[in-house]
Amino acid sequence: MKKEKIKCYICSILMVILCIFFDQYTKFLAVEHLKGKKSFIVIKDIFELNYLENRGAAFGMLQNQRTFFVFSFILIIAAVLYLYIKLPVSKRFLPLHICGILIVSGAIGNMIDRLRLGYVIDFFYFKLIDFPIFNVADIFVVVSVILLAILILFVYKDKEINDIFSFKVNGRGLK
């Protein structure tokens, strides 16, 4: 394996650890300062910090479906690892590497809560639009998936994506 690829992997692992720490630290602060208390109003009628123990997925769907979440987690991690193995190490593909880091960080951050507590700690609430309460790990996942969609639709050419993920046998691509 090339030196630069190993360096990229190490840097990515360190970034994932840093992101997970940030997510878990904000959840710790939410427990310490918000649990059992009234909402902390940041901007009246717009944004609040509001403690919630979420036993489901987004919008409270799939309540108490721990097996589903673990299986989904494994699939997500496997897909991102596959992406990382296939992606070239270059400035051109740095945004895809960052998307992978954020997706894995968010998935691990929320899985830590699910396995340790049986629920995910959420605390950001946009009251103005009555958006479901969410956390830092959710932000990592949502932002990276939106960025990934934009990159695939508008930045990378089909040929680039196909070249990265095509299987080659004796120098010939398989279809």
GROMACS .gro file of C-alpha atoms in nm:
model
  175
    1MET     CA    1   0.000   0.000   0.000
    2LYS     CA    2   0.129   0.344  -0.088
    3LYS     CA    3   0.256   0.576   0.183
    4GLU     CA    4   0.010   0.851   0.091
    5LYS     CA    5  -0.287   0.610   0.112
    6ILE     CA    6  -0.179   0.497   0.461
    7LYS     CA    7  -0.134   0.861   0.562
    8CYS     CA    8  -0.485   0.936   0.431
    9TYR     CA    9  -0.633   0.644   0.628
   10ILE     CA   10  -0.462   0.751   0.949
   11CYS     CA   11  -0.573   1.112   0.905
   12SER     CA   12  -0.929   0.994   0.834
   13ILE     CA   13  -0.936   0.774   1.144
   14LEU     CA   14  -0.813   1.064   1.356
   15MET     CA   15  -1.081   1.291   1.209
   16VAL     CA   16  -1.351   1.030   1.279
   17ILE     CA   17  -1.231   1.004   1.641
   18LEU     CA   18  -1.233   1.383   1.676
   19CYS     CA   19  -1.586   1.409   1.530
   20ILE     CA   20  -1.715   1.130   1.755
   21PHE     CA   21  -1.560   1.300   2.058
   22PHE     CA   22  -1.728   1.629   1.963
   23ASP     CA   23  -2.065   1.455   1.920
   24GLN     CA   24  -2.037   1.266   2.249
   25TYR     CA   25  -1.917   1.576   2.435
   26THR     CA   26  -2.217   1.779   2.315
   27LYS     CA   27  -2.447   1.496   2.426
   28PHE     CA   28  -2.274   1.492   2.764
   29LEU     CA   29  -2.336   1.866   2.794
   30ALA     CA   30  -2.700   1.815   2.697
   31VAL     CA   31  -2.744   1.558   2.975
   32GLU     CA   32  -2.565   1.779   3.228
   33HIS     CA   33  -2.743   2.104   3.145
   34LEU     CA   34  -3.074   2.016   2.977
   35LYS     CA   35  -3.203   1.685   3.112
   36GLY     CA   36  -3.504   1.733   3.337
   37LYS     CA   37  -3.512   2.106   3.271
   38LYS     CA   38  -3.715   2.342   3.058
   39SER     CA   39  -3.595   2.419   2.709
   40PHE     CA   40  -3.308   2.666   2.683
   41ILE     CA   41  -3.425   2.933   2.442
   42VAL     CA   42  -3.144   3.049   2.213
   43ILE     CA   43  -3.358   3.259   1.976
   44LYS     CA   44  -3.717   3.309   2.091
   45ASP     CA   45  -3.972   3.116   1.882
   46ILE     CA   46  -3.696   3.005   1.643
   47PHE     CA   47  -3.427   2.787   1.803
   48GLU     CA   48  -3.405   2.603   2.136
   49LEU     CA   49  -3.195   2.345   2.313
   50ASN     CA   50  -3.437   2.078   2.429
   51TYR     CA   51  -3.333   1.741   2.577
   52LEU     CA   52  -3.490   1.432   2.417
   53GLU     CA   53  -3.423   1.059   2.447
   54ASN     CA   54  -3.492   0.928   2.096
   55ARG     CA   55  -3.553   0.554   2.079
   56GLY     CA   56  -3.630   0.567   1.708
   57ALA     CA   57  -3.486   0.709   1.389
   58ALA     CA   58  -3.555   1.044   1.224
   59PHE     CA   59  -3.896   1.187   1.308
   60GLY     CA   60  -3.937   0.919   1.579
   61MET     CA   61  -3.989   0.640   1.324
   62LEU     CA   62  -3.886   0.280   1.399
   63GLN     CA   63  -3.914   0.308   1.776
   64ASN     CA   64  -3.711   0.047   1.969
   65GLN     CA   65  -3.584  -0.130   1.653
   66ARG     CA   66  -3.233  -0.191   1.787
   67THR     CA   67  -3.158  -0.487   1.555
   68PHE     CA   68  -3.252  -0.280   1.250
   69PHE     CA   69  -3.023   0.004   1.363
   70VAL     CA   70  -2.727  -0.229   1.425
   71PHE     CA   71  -2.775  -0.396   1.084
   72SER     CA   72  -2.803  -0.054   0.913
   73PHE     CA   73  -2.492   0.064   1.096
   74ILE     CA   74  -2.292  -0.236   0.971
   75LEU     CA   75  -2.408  -0.175   0.612
   76ILE     CA   76  -2.320   0.195   0.627
   77ILE     CA   77  -1.973   0.131   0.769
   78ALA     CA   78  -1.909  -0.143   0.509
   79ALA     CA   79  -2.020   0.086   0.223
   80VAL     CA   80  -1.798   0.372   0.339
   81LEU     CA   81  -1.499   0.139   0.387
   82TYR     CA   82  -1.551   0.009   0.033
   83LEU     CA   83  -1.565   0.370  -0.092
   84TYR     CA   84  -1.243   0.450   0.093
   85ILE     CA   85  -1.060   0.151  -0.051
   86LYS     CA   86  -1.166   0.244  -0.405
   87LEU     CA   87  -1.119   0.622  -0.385
   88PRO     CA   88  -0.793   0.765  -0.514
   89VAL     CA   89  -0.597   0.983  -0.274
   90SER     CA   90  -0.601   1.320  -0.449
   91LYS     CA   91  -0.731   1.671  -0.397
   92ARG     CA   92  -0.996   1.601  -0.658
   93PHE     CA   93  -1.160   1.338  -0.437
   94LEU     CA   94  -1.100   1.504  -0.098
   95PRO     CA   95  -1.469   1.607  -0.072
   96LEU     CA   96  -1.571   1.240  -0.104
   97HIS     CA   97  -1.323   1.145   0.168
   98ILE     CA   98  -1.473   1.414   0.393
   99CYS     CA   99  -1.825   1.284   0.325
  100GLY     CA  100  -1.711   0.938   0.430
  101ILE     CA  101  -1.555   1.072   0.749
  102LEU     CA  102  -1.873   1.258   0.844
  103ILE     CA  103  -2.108   0.969   0.762
  104VAL     CA  104  -1.902   0.722   0.966
  105SER     CA  105  -1.865   0.969   1.253
  106GLY     CA  106  -2.238   1.032   1.271
  107ALA     CA  107  -2.323   0.663   1.245
  108ILE     CA  108  -2.077   0.568   1.519
  109GLY     CA  109  -2.180   0.861   1.741
  110ASN     CA  110  -2.545   0.760   1.738
  111MET     CA  111  -2.464   0.387   1.762
  112ILE     CA  112  -2.261   0.452   2.078
  113ASP     CA  113  -2.575   0.602   2.233
  114ARG     CA  114  -2.800   0.320   2.115
  115LEU     CA  115  -2.571   0.047   2.251
  116ARG     CA  116  -2.478   0.226   2.573
  117LEU     CA  117  -2.812   0.385   2.662
  118GLY     CA  118  -3.077   0.223   2.443
  119TYR     CA  119  -3.163   0.562   2.291
  120VAL     CA  120  -2.999   0.857   2.116
  121ILE     CA  121  -2.964   1.191   2.292
  122ASP     CA  122  -3.107   1.475   2.082
  123PHE     CA  123  -3.119   1.841   2.180
  124PHE     CA  124  -3.126   2.088   1.886
  125TYR     CA  125  -3.478   2.208   1.808
  126PHE     CA  126  -3.586   2.454   1.537
  127LYS     CA  127  -3.917   2.564   1.683
  128LEU     CA  128  -3.995   2.802   1.396
  129ILE     CA  129  -4.047   2.512   1.153
  130ASP     CA  130  -4.119   2.249   1.421
  131PHE     CA  131  -3.832   2.037   1.287
  132PRO     CA  132  -3.764   1.714   1.480
  133ILE     CA  133  -3.507   1.745   1.757
  134PHE     CA  134  -3.160   1.631   1.644
  135ASN     CA  135  -2.793   1.617   1.749
  136VAL     CA  136  -2.440   1.671   1.615
  137ALA     CA  137  -2.413   1.316   1.474
  138ASP     CA  138  -2.734   1.378   1.278
  139ILE     CA  139  -2.583   1.698   1.139
  140PHE     CA  140  -2.273   1.508   1.026
  141VAL     CA  141  -2.484   1.250   0.841
  142VAL     CA  142  -2.734   1.491   0.683
  143VAL     CA  143  -2.474   1.745   0.569
  144SER     CA  144  -2.249   1.475   0.424
  145VAL     CA  145  -2.534   1.299   0.239
  146ILE     CA  146  -2.649   1.631   0.088
  147LEU     CA  147  -2.290   1.714  -0.008
  148LEU     CA  148  -2.244   1.366  -0.153
  149ALA     CA  149  -2.557   1.405  -0.368
  150ILE     CA  150  -2.441   1.745  -0.494
  151LEU     CA  151  -2.093   1.610  -0.573
  152ILE     CA  152  -2.224   1.308  -0.761
  153LEU     CA  153  -2.487   1.508  -0.952
  154PHE     CA  154  -2.290   1.821  -1.036
  155VAL     CA  155  -1.916   1.785  -0.974
  156TYR     CA  156  -1.791   1.440  -1.069
  157LYS     CA  157  -1.841   1.308  -1.419
  158ASP     CA  158  -2.000   0.968  -1.472
  159LYS     CA  159  -1.674   0.840  -1.619
  160GLU     CA  160  -1.482   0.934  -1.302
  161ILE     CA  161  -1.729   0.749  -1.081
  162ASN     CA  162  -1.739   0.448  -1.314
  163ASP     CA  163  -1.357   0.432  -1.331
  164ILE     CA  164  -1.330   0.433  -0.951
  165PHE     CA  165  -1.588   0.163  -0.891
  166SER     CA  166  -1.543  -0.061  -1.193
  167PHE     CA  167  -1.402  -0.410  -1.150
  168LYS     CA  168  -1.111  -0.498  -1.375
  169VAL     CA  169  -0.991  -0.842  -1.479
  170ASN     CA  170  -0.678  -0.854  -1.693
  171GLY     CA  171  -0.712  -0.481  -1.765
  172ARG     CA  172  -1.069  -0.512  -1.892
  173GLY     CA  173  -1.372  -0.376  -1.714
  174LEU     CA  174  -1.664  -0.595  -1.619
  175LYS     CA  175  -2.020  -0.482  -1.679
   0.00000   0.00000   0.00000
